Every structure is written in structure tokens, then in C-alpha cells.
mmCIF file of C-alpha atoms and ligand atoms in Angstrom:
data_model
loop_
_atom_site.group_PDB
_atom_site.id
_atom_site.type_symbol
_atom_site.label_atom_id
_atom_site.label_comp_id
_atom_site.label_asym_id
_atom_site.label_seq_id
_atom_site.Cartn_x
_atom_site.Cartn_y
_atom_site.Cartn_z
ATOM 1 C CA MET A 1 39.141 -13.430 65.985
ATOM 2 C CA PRO A 2 35.881 -11.416 66.080
ATOM 3 C CA LYS A 3 34.954 -9.215 69.010
ATOM 4 C CA PRO A 4 34.184 -11.246 72.171
ATOM 5 C CA ILE A 5 30.733 -12.254 73.335
ATOM 6 C CA PHE A 6 29.986 -10.422 76.556
ATOM 7 C CA VAL A 7 28.567 -12.934 79.072
ATOM 8 C CA LEU A 8 27.081 -10.807 81.833
ATOM 9 C CA ASN A 9 25.815 -12.120 85.150
ATOM 10 C CA GLY A 10 23.697 -10.235 87.648
ATOM 11 C CA PRO A 11 23.146 -10.150 91.386
ATOM 12 C CA ASN A 12 23.918 -13.060 93.689
ATOM 13 C CA LEU A 13 25.213 -15.289 90.919
ATOM 14 C CA ASN A 14 28.610 -15.068 92.654
ATOM 15 C CA LEU A 15 27.005 -17.367 95.259
ATOM 16 C CA LEU A 16 26.577 -20.207 92.777
ATOM 17 C CA GLY A 17 27.655 -23.562 94.150
ATOM 18 C CA VAL A 18 27.853 -22.106 97.637
ATOM 19 C CA ARG A 19 24.124 -21.821 98.490
ATOM 20 C CA GLU A 20 20.859 -23.371 97.199
ATOM 21 C CA PRO A 21 22.357 -26.188 95.069
ATOM 22 C CA ALA A 22 18.883 -27.759 94.723
ATOM 23 C CA ILE A 23 17.776 -24.805 92.584
ATOM 24 C CA TYR A 24 20.966 -23.593 90.925
ATOM 25 C CA GLY A 25 23.221 -26.677 90.911
ATOM 26 C CA ALA A 26 26.557 -27.461 92.515
ATOM 27 C CA GLU A 27 28.812 -25.682 90.018
ATOM 28 C CA THR A 28 30.444 -22.426 91.029
ATOM 29 C CA LEU A 29 30.409 -19.381 88.751
ATOM 30 C CA SER A 30 34.100 -20.085 88.038
ATOM 31 C CA ASP A 31 33.155 -23.582 86.860
ATOM 32 C CA VAL A 32 30.463 -22.095 84.613
ATOM 33 C CA ARG A 33 32.936 -19.543 83.304
ATOM 34 C CA ARG A 34 35.438 -22.267 82.387
ATOM 35 C CA ARG A 35 32.888 -24.356 80.459
ATOM 36 C CA THR A 36 31.580 -21.230 78.690
ATOM 37 C CA GLU A 37 35.092 -20.198 77.637
ATOM 38 C CA ALA A 38 35.904 -23.747 76.474
ATOM 39 C CA ARG A 39 32.755 -23.997 74.324
ATOM 40 C CA ALA A 40 33.431 -20.580 72.821
ATOM 41 C CA LYS A 41 37.029 -21.490 72.052
ATOM 42 C CA SER A 42 35.901 -24.676 70.302
ATOM 43 C CA LEU A 43 33.733 -22.476 68.062
ATOM 44 C CA GLY A 44 36.540 -19.998 67.366
ATOM 45 C CA LEU A 45 35.024 -17.343 69.615
ATOM 46 C CA ASP A 46 36.164 -15.422 72.645
ATOM 47 C CA VAL A 47 34.063 -14.560 75.703
ATOM 48 C CA ASP A 48 34.358 -11.766 78.217
ATOM 49 C CA PHE A 49 32.664 -13.219 81.323
ATOM 50 C CA ARG A 50 31.636 -10.830 84.109
ATOM 51 C CA GLN A 51 29.418 -10.680 87.203
ATOM 52 C CA SER A 52 28.114 -7.757 89.213
ATOM 53 C CA ASN A 53 25.593 -7.268 91.991
ATOM 54 C CA SER A 54 24.999 -3.704 90.808
ATOM 55 C CA GLU A 55 22.319 -2.720 88.290
ATOM 56 C CA GLY A 56 24.292 0.355 87.194
ATOM 57 C CA GLN A 57 27.418 -1.701 86.541
ATOM 58 C CA LEU A 58 25.420 -4.066 84.333
ATOM 59 C CA VAL A 59 24.023 -1.063 82.415
ATOM 60 C CA ASP A 60 27.584 0.282 81.958
ATOM 61 C CA TRP A 61 28.784 -3.085 80.626
ATOM 62 C CA ILE A 62 25.838 -3.339 78.210
ATOM 63 C CA GLN A 63 26.713 0.155 76.923
ATOM 64 C CA GLU A 64 30.347 -0.961 76.551
ATOM 65 C CA ALA A 65 29.155 -3.964 74.518
ATOM 66 C CA ARG A 66 27.870 -1.666 71.779
ATOM 67 C CA GLU A 67 31.482 -0.957 70.758
ATOM 68 C CA LYS A 68 33.400 -3.929 72.098
ATOM 69 C CA ALA A 69 31.233 -7.063 71.774
ATOM 70 C CA CYS A 70 29.753 -9.115 68.945
ATOM 71 C CA GLY A 71 26.774 -10.063 71.139
ATOM 72 C CA ILE A 72 25.499 -10.221 74.701
ATOM 73 C CA ILE A 73 24.515 -13.281 76.731
ATOM 74 C CA LEU A 74 22.778 -12.012 79.828
ATOM 75 C CA ASN A 75 21.703 -13.696 83.033
ATOM 76 C CA ALA A 76 20.400 -10.580 84.741
ATOM 77 C CA GLY A 77 19.369 -12.538 87.849
ATOM 78 C CA ALA A 78 16.559 -10.853 89.773
ATOM 79 C CA TYR A 79 16.965 -7.653 87.702
ATOM 80 C CA THR A 80 15.364 -9.660 84.887
ATOM 81 C CA HIS A 81 12.048 -9.155 86.653
ATOM 82 C CA THR A 82 12.477 -5.520 87.694
ATOM 83 C CA SER A 83 14.815 -3.511 85.481
ATOM 84 C CA VAL A 84 13.559 -1.138 82.807
ATOM 85 C CA ALA A 85 17.084 0.381 82.871
ATOM 86 C CA ILE A 86 18.593 -2.888 81.661
ATOM 87 C CA LEU A 87 15.928 -3.218 78.945
ATOM 88 C CA ASP A 88 16.684 0.324 77.748
ATOM 89 C CA ALA A 89 20.437 -0.371 77.691
ATOM 90 C CA LEU A 90 19.959 -3.604 75.734
ATOM 91 C CA THR A 91 17.753 -1.859 73.189
ATOM 92 C CA ALA A 92 20.311 0.935 72.771
ATOM 93 C CA ALA A 93 23.197 -1.524 72.374
ATOM 94 C CA GLU A 94 21.876 -2.775 69.021
ATOM 95 C CA LYS A 95 23.616 -6.127 69.463
ATOM 96 C CA PRO A 96 22.186 -9.659 69.436
ATOM 97 C CA VAL A 97 21.070 -10.591 72.950
ATOM 98 C CA ILE A 98 20.384 -14.023 74.435
ATOM 99 C CA GLU A 99 18.580 -14.082 77.775
ATOM 100 C CA LEU A 100 19.751 -16.886 80.012
ATOM 101 C CA HIS A 101 18.651 -18.443 83.297
ATOM 102 C CA LEU A 102 20.015 -21.433 85.158
ATOM 103 C CA SER A 103 16.630 -22.409 86.565
ATOM 104 C CA ASN A 104 13.346 -22.886 84.727
ATOM 105 C CA VAL A 105 11.792 -19.633 85.860
ATOM 106 C CA PHE A 106 8.365 -20.789 84.610
ATOM 107 C CA ARG A 107 8.263 -23.599 87.190
ATOM 108 C CA ARG A 108 8.923 -21.085 89.956
ATOM 109 C CA GLU A 109 7.063 -18.195 91.608
ATOM 110 C CA GLY A 110 4.758 -16.107 89.422
ATOM 111 C CA PHE A 111 6.895 -12.963 89.770
ATOM 112 C CA ARG A 112 9.695 -14.767 87.883
ATOM 113 C CA HIS A 113 7.449 -15.375 84.855
ATOM 114 C CA HIS A 114 7.744 -11.815 83.610
ATOM 115 C CA SER A 115 11.016 -10.598 82.098
ATOM 116 C CA TYR A 116 11.963 -7.033 81.153
ATOM 117 C CA VAL A 117 14.910 -8.502 79.214
ATOM 118 C CA SER A 118 12.920 -10.734 76.836
ATOM 119 C CA PRO A 119 11.641 -7.984 74.479
ATOM 120 C CA ALA A 120 15.280 -7.138 73.656
ATOM 121 C CA ALA A 121 16.389 -10.760 73.274
ATOM 122 C CA GLN A 122 16.646 -12.881 70.178
ATOM 123 C CA GLY A 123 15.931 -15.937 72.323
ATOM 124 C CA VAL A 124 15.705 -17.222 75.883
ATOM 125 C CA ILE A 125 17.374 -20.291 77.421
ATOM 126 C CA CYS A 126 16.331 -21.451 80.885
ATOM 127 C CA GLY A 127 16.262 -24.558 83.039
ATOM 128 C CA PHE A 128 19.490 -26.283 81.959
ATOM 129 C CA GLY A 129 21.810 -25.077 84.710
ATOM 130 C CA GLY A 130 25.400 -24.352 83.662
ATOM 131 C CA LYS A 131 24.848 -26.235 80.397
ATOM 132 C CA GLY A 132 22.643 -23.324 79.333
ATOM 133 C CA TYR A 133 25.737 -21.119 79.039
ATOM 134 C CA GLU A 134 27.211 -23.516 76.474
ATOM 135 C CA LEU A 135 23.893 -23.640 74.605
ATOM 136 C CA ALA A 136 23.778 -19.846 74.574
ATOM 137 C CA VAL A 137 27.315 -19.628 73.157
ATOM 138 C CA GLU A 138 26.347 -22.104 70.416
ATOM 139 C CA ALA A 139 23.252 -20.067 69.566
ATOM 140 C CA MET A 140 25.247 -16.821 69.569
ATOM 141 C CA ALA A 141 27.858 -18.396 67.260
ATOM 142 C CA ASP A 142 25.046 -19.115 64.767
ATOM 143 C CA ILE A 143 23.629 -15.601 65.103
ATOM 144 C CA VAL A 144 27.023 -13.946 64.625
ATOM 145 C CA ALA A 145 27.676 -16.128 61.575
ATOM 146 C CA GLY A 146 24.226 -15.328 60.168
ATOM 147 C CA ARG A 147 23.011 -18.932 60.539
ATOM 148 C CA GLN A 148 20.167 -18.390 63.000
ATOM 149 C CA ALA A 149 17.058 -20.415 62.129
ATOM 150 C CA ALA A 150 14.132 -18.469 63.546
ATOM 151 C CA LYS A 151 13.263 -14.802 63.850
ATOM 152 C CA GLY A 152 10.756 -13.844 66.493
HETATM 153 O O1 CA2 B 1 17.730 -19.013 87.195
HETATM 154 C C1 CA2 B 1 18.431 -18.008 87.059
HETATM 155 O O2 CA2 B 1 19.513 -18.001 86.483
HETATM 156 C C2 CA2 B 1 17.970 -16.690 87.694
HETATM 157 O O3 CA2 B 1 18.339 -15.637 86.818
HETATM 158 C C3 CA2 B 1 18.705 -16.591 89.011
HETATM 159 C C4 CA2 B 1 18.269 -15.404 89.847
HETATM 160 C C5 CA2 B 1 16.753 -15.351 89.991
HETATM 161 O O4 CA2 B 1 16.368 -14.175 90.682
HETATM 162 C C6 CA2 B 1 16.061 -15.395 88.633
HETATM 163 O O5 CA2 B 1 14.672 -15.404 88.841
HETATM 164 C C7 CA2 B 1 16.462 -16.640 87.878
HETATM 165 C C8 CA2 B 1 18.869 -15.479 91.249
HETATM 166 C C9 CA2 B 1 20.350 -15.683 91.270
HETATM 167 C C10 CA2 B 1 20.742 -16.005 92.667
HETATM 168 O O6 CA2 B 1 21.737 -16.989 92.604
HETATM 169 C C11 CA2 B 1 22.010 -17.652 93.731
HETATM 170 C C12 CA2 B 1 22.883 -18.706 93.621
HETATM 171 C C13 CA2 B 1 23.184 -19.455 94.717
HETATM 172 C C14 CA2 B 1 22.627 -19.141 95.944
HETATM 173 C C15 CA2 B 1 21.759 -18.075 96.059
HETATM 174 C C16 CA2 B 1 21.466 -17.329 94.956
#
């Protein structure tokens, strides 16, 4: 088994399924975790799924990924739109990164259209709710196996 994919979730995502189902869906973060783990297992991969409301904790986990992960799937939540620290950590990690959002951020407020994460990411998935986590695992499986189709 290769190193796990770190699936990192940022602030307020622990509220999934509890508030604002019209935007983020009815699934809880535990539901999303289960479907992510199942998809990874079906592809022969392992995931390490985490959530924190703290920017520094996310930076620490991204640093940890440099040694312990084969890649990083990151839903940085609102830090996506504010955090140079997370961008710097992702760049330093030298691992494949997929940026992920439940909602289609481009259909929402203008301040969500800019991402500090995107320059460090191989690709971005948004707008597919919890299904996006499965899509991200599939894409990461291809990247890790050297099968990725496009290079940006
Ligand atoms: O669509 C996404 O996944 C976001 O990363 C979610 C962030 C938002 O700031 C980004 O622009 C897009 C917010 C996560 C908050 O999650 C909640 C879930 C349920 C209830 C309230 C907040």
C-alpha cells in the first residue's frame, strides 16, 4: 500500500449536513469521509481524512504530508480565499495537490472567485458536493500512478 492521500478540510466544514443544506448538501462530514475512504479503497489507496478550523493546524498537516502522504486533496474552506500561509505550505510540500470545493464557487460571491490554493494545485474540482471527494480521489489515483492526462 502506498502512502495515504491526505484529505484536509478547513474551517466550518464540521458543520456539514447540520446547517445550510441548500448550499452544501445534506451529507455530514462523516458521510463524506466514508464515501471518500470507500472510493480510495476500491482503487487500492488509503486516505487520511482530517478537518480543522485552525489555519495553523492545516499548515502543520500540509508540512506533515511532505513525508507521510502521496498527495494532498484540500478543501481549505474560506482560507482558500485568504491564506498565503497555506499556499506557501503547499508549495513547500512538493506533493501533488487537488483543490476541492463542495459548492461551485464561481456561481457565488465575487470574493470566492479568487483562490490562493489554485497556483499550487494540479487541478480544481468544485460544484459536485460530496461526490467531488470521490472524483478527487480518482484524479489523485491517476496522478500517483503517472496516468494524469493534462498538465497545466
Ligand atoms: O464549497 C466549498 O467547499 C467551500 O470551500 C466551503 C467554504 C467556503 O468558504 C468556500 O468559499 C467554498 C465554507 C465551508 C463552510 O461549511 C459550512 C457547512 C455547513 C454550514 C455552514 C458552513
